[in-house]
Every structure is written in C-alpha cells, then in structure tokens.
Coordinates of C-alpha atoms in Angstrom, one line a residue:
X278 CA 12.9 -7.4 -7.1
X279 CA 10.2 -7.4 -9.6
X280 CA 8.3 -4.0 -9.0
X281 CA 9.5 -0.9 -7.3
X282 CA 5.7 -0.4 -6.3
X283 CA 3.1 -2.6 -5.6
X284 CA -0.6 -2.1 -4.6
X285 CA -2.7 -5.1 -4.7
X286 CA -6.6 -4.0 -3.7
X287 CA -9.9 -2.6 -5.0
X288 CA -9.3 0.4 -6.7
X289 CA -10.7 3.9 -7.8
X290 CA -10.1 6.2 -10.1
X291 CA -8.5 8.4 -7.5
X292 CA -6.1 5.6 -6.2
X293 CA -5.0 4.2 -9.6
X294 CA -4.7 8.3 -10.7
X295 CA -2.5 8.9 -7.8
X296 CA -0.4 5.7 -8.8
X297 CA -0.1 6.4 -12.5
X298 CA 0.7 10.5 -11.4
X299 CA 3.4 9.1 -8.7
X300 CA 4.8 6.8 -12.0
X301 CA 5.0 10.4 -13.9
X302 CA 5.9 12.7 -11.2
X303 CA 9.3 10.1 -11.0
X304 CA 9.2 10.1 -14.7
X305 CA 9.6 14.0 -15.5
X306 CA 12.4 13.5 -13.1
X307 CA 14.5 10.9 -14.8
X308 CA 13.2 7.7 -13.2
X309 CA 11.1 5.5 -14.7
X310 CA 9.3 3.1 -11.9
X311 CA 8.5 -0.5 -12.3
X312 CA 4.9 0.0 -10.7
X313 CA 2.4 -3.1 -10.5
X314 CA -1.6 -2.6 -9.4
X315 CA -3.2 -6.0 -8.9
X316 CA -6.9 -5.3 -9.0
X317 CA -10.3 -6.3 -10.3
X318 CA -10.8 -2.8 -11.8
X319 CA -14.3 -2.2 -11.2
X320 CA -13.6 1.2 -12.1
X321 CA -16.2 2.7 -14.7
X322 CA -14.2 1.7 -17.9
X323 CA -12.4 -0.9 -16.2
X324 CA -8.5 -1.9 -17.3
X325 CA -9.2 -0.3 -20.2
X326 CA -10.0 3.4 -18.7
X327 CA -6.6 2.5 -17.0
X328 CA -4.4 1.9 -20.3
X329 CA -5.9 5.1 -21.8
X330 CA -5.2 7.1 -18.1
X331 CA -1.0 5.6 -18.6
X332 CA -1.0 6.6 -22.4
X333 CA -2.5 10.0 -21.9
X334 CA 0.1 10.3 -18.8
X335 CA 2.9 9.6 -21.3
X336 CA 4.0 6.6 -19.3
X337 CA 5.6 3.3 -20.3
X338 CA 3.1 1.1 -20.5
X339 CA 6.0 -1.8 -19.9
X340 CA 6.6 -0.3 -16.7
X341 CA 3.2 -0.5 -15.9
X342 CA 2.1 -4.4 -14.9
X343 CA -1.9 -4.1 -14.5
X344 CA -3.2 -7.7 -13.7
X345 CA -6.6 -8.7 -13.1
X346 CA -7.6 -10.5 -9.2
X347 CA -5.2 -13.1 -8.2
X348 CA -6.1 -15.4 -5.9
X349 CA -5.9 -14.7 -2.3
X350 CA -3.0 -16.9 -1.3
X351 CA -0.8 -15.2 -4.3
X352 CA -1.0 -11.9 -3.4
X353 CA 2.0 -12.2 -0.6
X354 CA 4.3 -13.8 -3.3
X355 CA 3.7 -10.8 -5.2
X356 CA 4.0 -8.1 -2.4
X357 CA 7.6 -9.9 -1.9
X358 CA 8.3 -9.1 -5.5
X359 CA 8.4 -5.5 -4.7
X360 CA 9.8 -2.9 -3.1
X361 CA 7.4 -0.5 -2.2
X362 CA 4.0 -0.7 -1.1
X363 CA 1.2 2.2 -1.2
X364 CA -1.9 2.9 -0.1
X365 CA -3.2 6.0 -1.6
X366 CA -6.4 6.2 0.5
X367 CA -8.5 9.2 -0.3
X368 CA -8.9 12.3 2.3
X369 CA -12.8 11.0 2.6
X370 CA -15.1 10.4 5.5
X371 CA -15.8 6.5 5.2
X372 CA -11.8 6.0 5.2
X373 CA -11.1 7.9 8.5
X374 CA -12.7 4.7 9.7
X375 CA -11.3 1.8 7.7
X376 CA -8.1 0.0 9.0
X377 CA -6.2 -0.9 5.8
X378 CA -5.2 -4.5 6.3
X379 CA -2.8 -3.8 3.3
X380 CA -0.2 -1.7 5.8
X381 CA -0.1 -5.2 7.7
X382 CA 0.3 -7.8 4.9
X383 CA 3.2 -4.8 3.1
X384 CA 4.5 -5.4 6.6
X385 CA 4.5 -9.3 7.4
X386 CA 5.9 -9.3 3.6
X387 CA 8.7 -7.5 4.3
X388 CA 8.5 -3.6 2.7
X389 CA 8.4 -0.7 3.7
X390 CA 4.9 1.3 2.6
X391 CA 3.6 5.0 2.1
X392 CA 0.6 5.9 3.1
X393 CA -1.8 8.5 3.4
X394 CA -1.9 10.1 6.7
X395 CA -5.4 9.1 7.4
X396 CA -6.1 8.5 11.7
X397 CA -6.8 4.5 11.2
X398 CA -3.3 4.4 9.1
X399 CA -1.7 7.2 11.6
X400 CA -2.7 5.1 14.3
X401 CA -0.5 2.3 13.5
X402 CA 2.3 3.8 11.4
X403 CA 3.4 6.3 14.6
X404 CA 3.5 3.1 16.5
X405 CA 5.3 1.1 14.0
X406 CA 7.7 3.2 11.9
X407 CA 7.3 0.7 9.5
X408 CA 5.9 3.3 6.3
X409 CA 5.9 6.8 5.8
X410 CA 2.6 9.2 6.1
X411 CA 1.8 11.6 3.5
X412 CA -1.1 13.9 2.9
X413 CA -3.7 12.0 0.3
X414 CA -3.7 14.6 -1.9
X415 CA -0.1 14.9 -2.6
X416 CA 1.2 13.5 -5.4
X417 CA 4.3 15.4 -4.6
X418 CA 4.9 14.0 -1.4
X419 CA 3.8 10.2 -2.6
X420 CA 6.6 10.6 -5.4
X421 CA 9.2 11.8 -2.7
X422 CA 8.7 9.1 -0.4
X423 CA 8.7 6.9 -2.7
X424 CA 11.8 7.6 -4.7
X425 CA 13.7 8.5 -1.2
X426 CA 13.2 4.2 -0.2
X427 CA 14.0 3.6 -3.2
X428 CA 17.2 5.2 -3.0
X429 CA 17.8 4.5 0.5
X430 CA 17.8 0.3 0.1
X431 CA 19.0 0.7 3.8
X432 CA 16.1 2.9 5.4
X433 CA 13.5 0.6 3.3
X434 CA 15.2 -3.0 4.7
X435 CA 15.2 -1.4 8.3
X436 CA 11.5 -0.2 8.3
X437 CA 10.1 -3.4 6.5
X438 CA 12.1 -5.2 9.5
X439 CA 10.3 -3.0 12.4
X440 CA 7.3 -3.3 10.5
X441 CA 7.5 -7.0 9.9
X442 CA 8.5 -7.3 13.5
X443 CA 5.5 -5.2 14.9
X444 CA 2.8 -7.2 13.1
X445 CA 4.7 -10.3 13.9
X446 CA 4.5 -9.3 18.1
X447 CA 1.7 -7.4 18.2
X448 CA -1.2 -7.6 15.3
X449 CA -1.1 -11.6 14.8
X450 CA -4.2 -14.3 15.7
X451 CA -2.3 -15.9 18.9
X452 CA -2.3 -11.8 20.5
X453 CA -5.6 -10.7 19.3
X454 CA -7.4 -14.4 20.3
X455 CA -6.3 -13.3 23.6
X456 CA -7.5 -9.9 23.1
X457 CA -10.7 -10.9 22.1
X458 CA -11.3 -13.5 24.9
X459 CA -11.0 -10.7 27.6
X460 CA -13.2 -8.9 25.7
X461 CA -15.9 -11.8 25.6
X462 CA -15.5 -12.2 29.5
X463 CA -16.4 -8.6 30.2
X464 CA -18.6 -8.7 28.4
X465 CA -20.5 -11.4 30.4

C-alpha cells in the first residue's frame, strides 16, 4: 500500500499537529511513516502553515503526501491505498457529540483505525473491534497503536475484516431505512 496512514477530512491545527507529532514520535524511533492528510486546509496559514509545522518537526517532507480536497467519490480509492486510518478528534465538548463518519468509510474500505476515545467513537469501536481507542491527547499512545498494526499485518487485516463486516451488517442504508421507517410510524 501507498500510505501507512491516511486521514482524509477537515482539519485543525490540533489534528494535523497530532499527525505530523505521531510521524515524529515513529521517527525518533527509527521508523519513518508514509502518512497522507487529504484536506482543504482551512487552517489559519493553510498548507503552507502545514509544510513549515513538518520542517520545524524535522520530518521528511517525502513522507509527508498533503493534497488539497479530492472529490468525494475518490476519497475510498485513497483510504484503500493505506494502511492505517486516524481520527485524532480533540478532547472538546462539540465532539462528544459528533459521530465520525470517517471510522465507517476506514471500515467499509478495509483498515483498521485509531481513534480517540471520545463516547460517539467509544460507542461504536467497543461494539465493533474494528480500531483501537486512545486518549486524544496522547501522542504517545496514537504512535503506539499505530506502529503496533503496522507491525502486526495480521491484527490490522483481522480488525479491518470485523470492521468492514459490522458496517456492512449493521450501519448500511437497507438496515437503517428500516430503522428509520419504525421510527416515522411511532412517531405518527
């Protein structure tokens, strides 16, 4: 594959600094990590405040693919090309109540993800098995994760396959049309 890790999404500072640290982190210990962020980058200084943020990290800025918004209907072809997907959500109020629609398209992709241990992540993930939970704020335990499915091809395939399967049985249109139909008729 392409990338070791992939995150395709809106970013923030914190995010892409937890990427780029996680890139370092694995760096300092020998491993250099083929990381891809797919983003608009609205941040304040946009792709640019990124490049400075990898060269004042010391990273490889080869290893580093930063590419502007793709269109929708590419973004699975490029989650394929990778190994690893993360969601480096931030410990903040507004995200203990956002389902990250990433986890499932990582998922129906096929890889494995890790994730910050946030309850609408939590809820899924402990029902799925299909990425690892780590607190947002450590780079540490991103970085360990990560490197452990990278070096454990075997754990990764098996938990992309659960989590592959789960979206594909439980989180898909034909269930949740259903789910939603009940809904409408009690609610009549």
């Amino acid at each position: 594959k392409r990338w070791d890790l992939i995150f395709p999404g809106t970013t923030t500072k914190e995010r892409i600094n937890m990427i780029l640290n996680v890139a370092k982190y694995l760096q300092e210990l020998g491993r250099v990590i083929n990381v891809a962020i797919i983003s608009p980058f609205v941040v304040d200084g946009g792709i640019d405040w990124v490049k400075e943020r990898i060269n004042e990290l010391g990273l490889e800025p080869s290893a580093i693919h930063l590419q502007k918004r793709v269109p929708t209907y590419e973004v699975p072809r490029l989650i394929q090309l990778s190994k690893v997907g993360i969601i480096p959500w931030e410990n903040i109020s507004k995200l203990h109540k956002n389902i990250p629609t990433k986890l499932f398209e990582y998922w129906y992709c096929g890889i494995p993800a890790v994730v910050s241990d946030l309850p609408p992540c939590a809820q899924f993930v402990n029902r799925a098995k299909g990425a690892f939970l780590v607190n947002p704020d450590s780079i540490e335990e991103f970085s360990e994760k990560v490197a452990y499915l990278l070096d454990h091809p075997e754990v990764a395939t098996e938990m992309a396959e659960i989590g592959k399967d789960f979206v594909i049985k439980e989180y898909n249109w034909d269930v949740e049309k259903i789910k939603l139909k009940k809904l409408y008729e009690r609610l009549k």
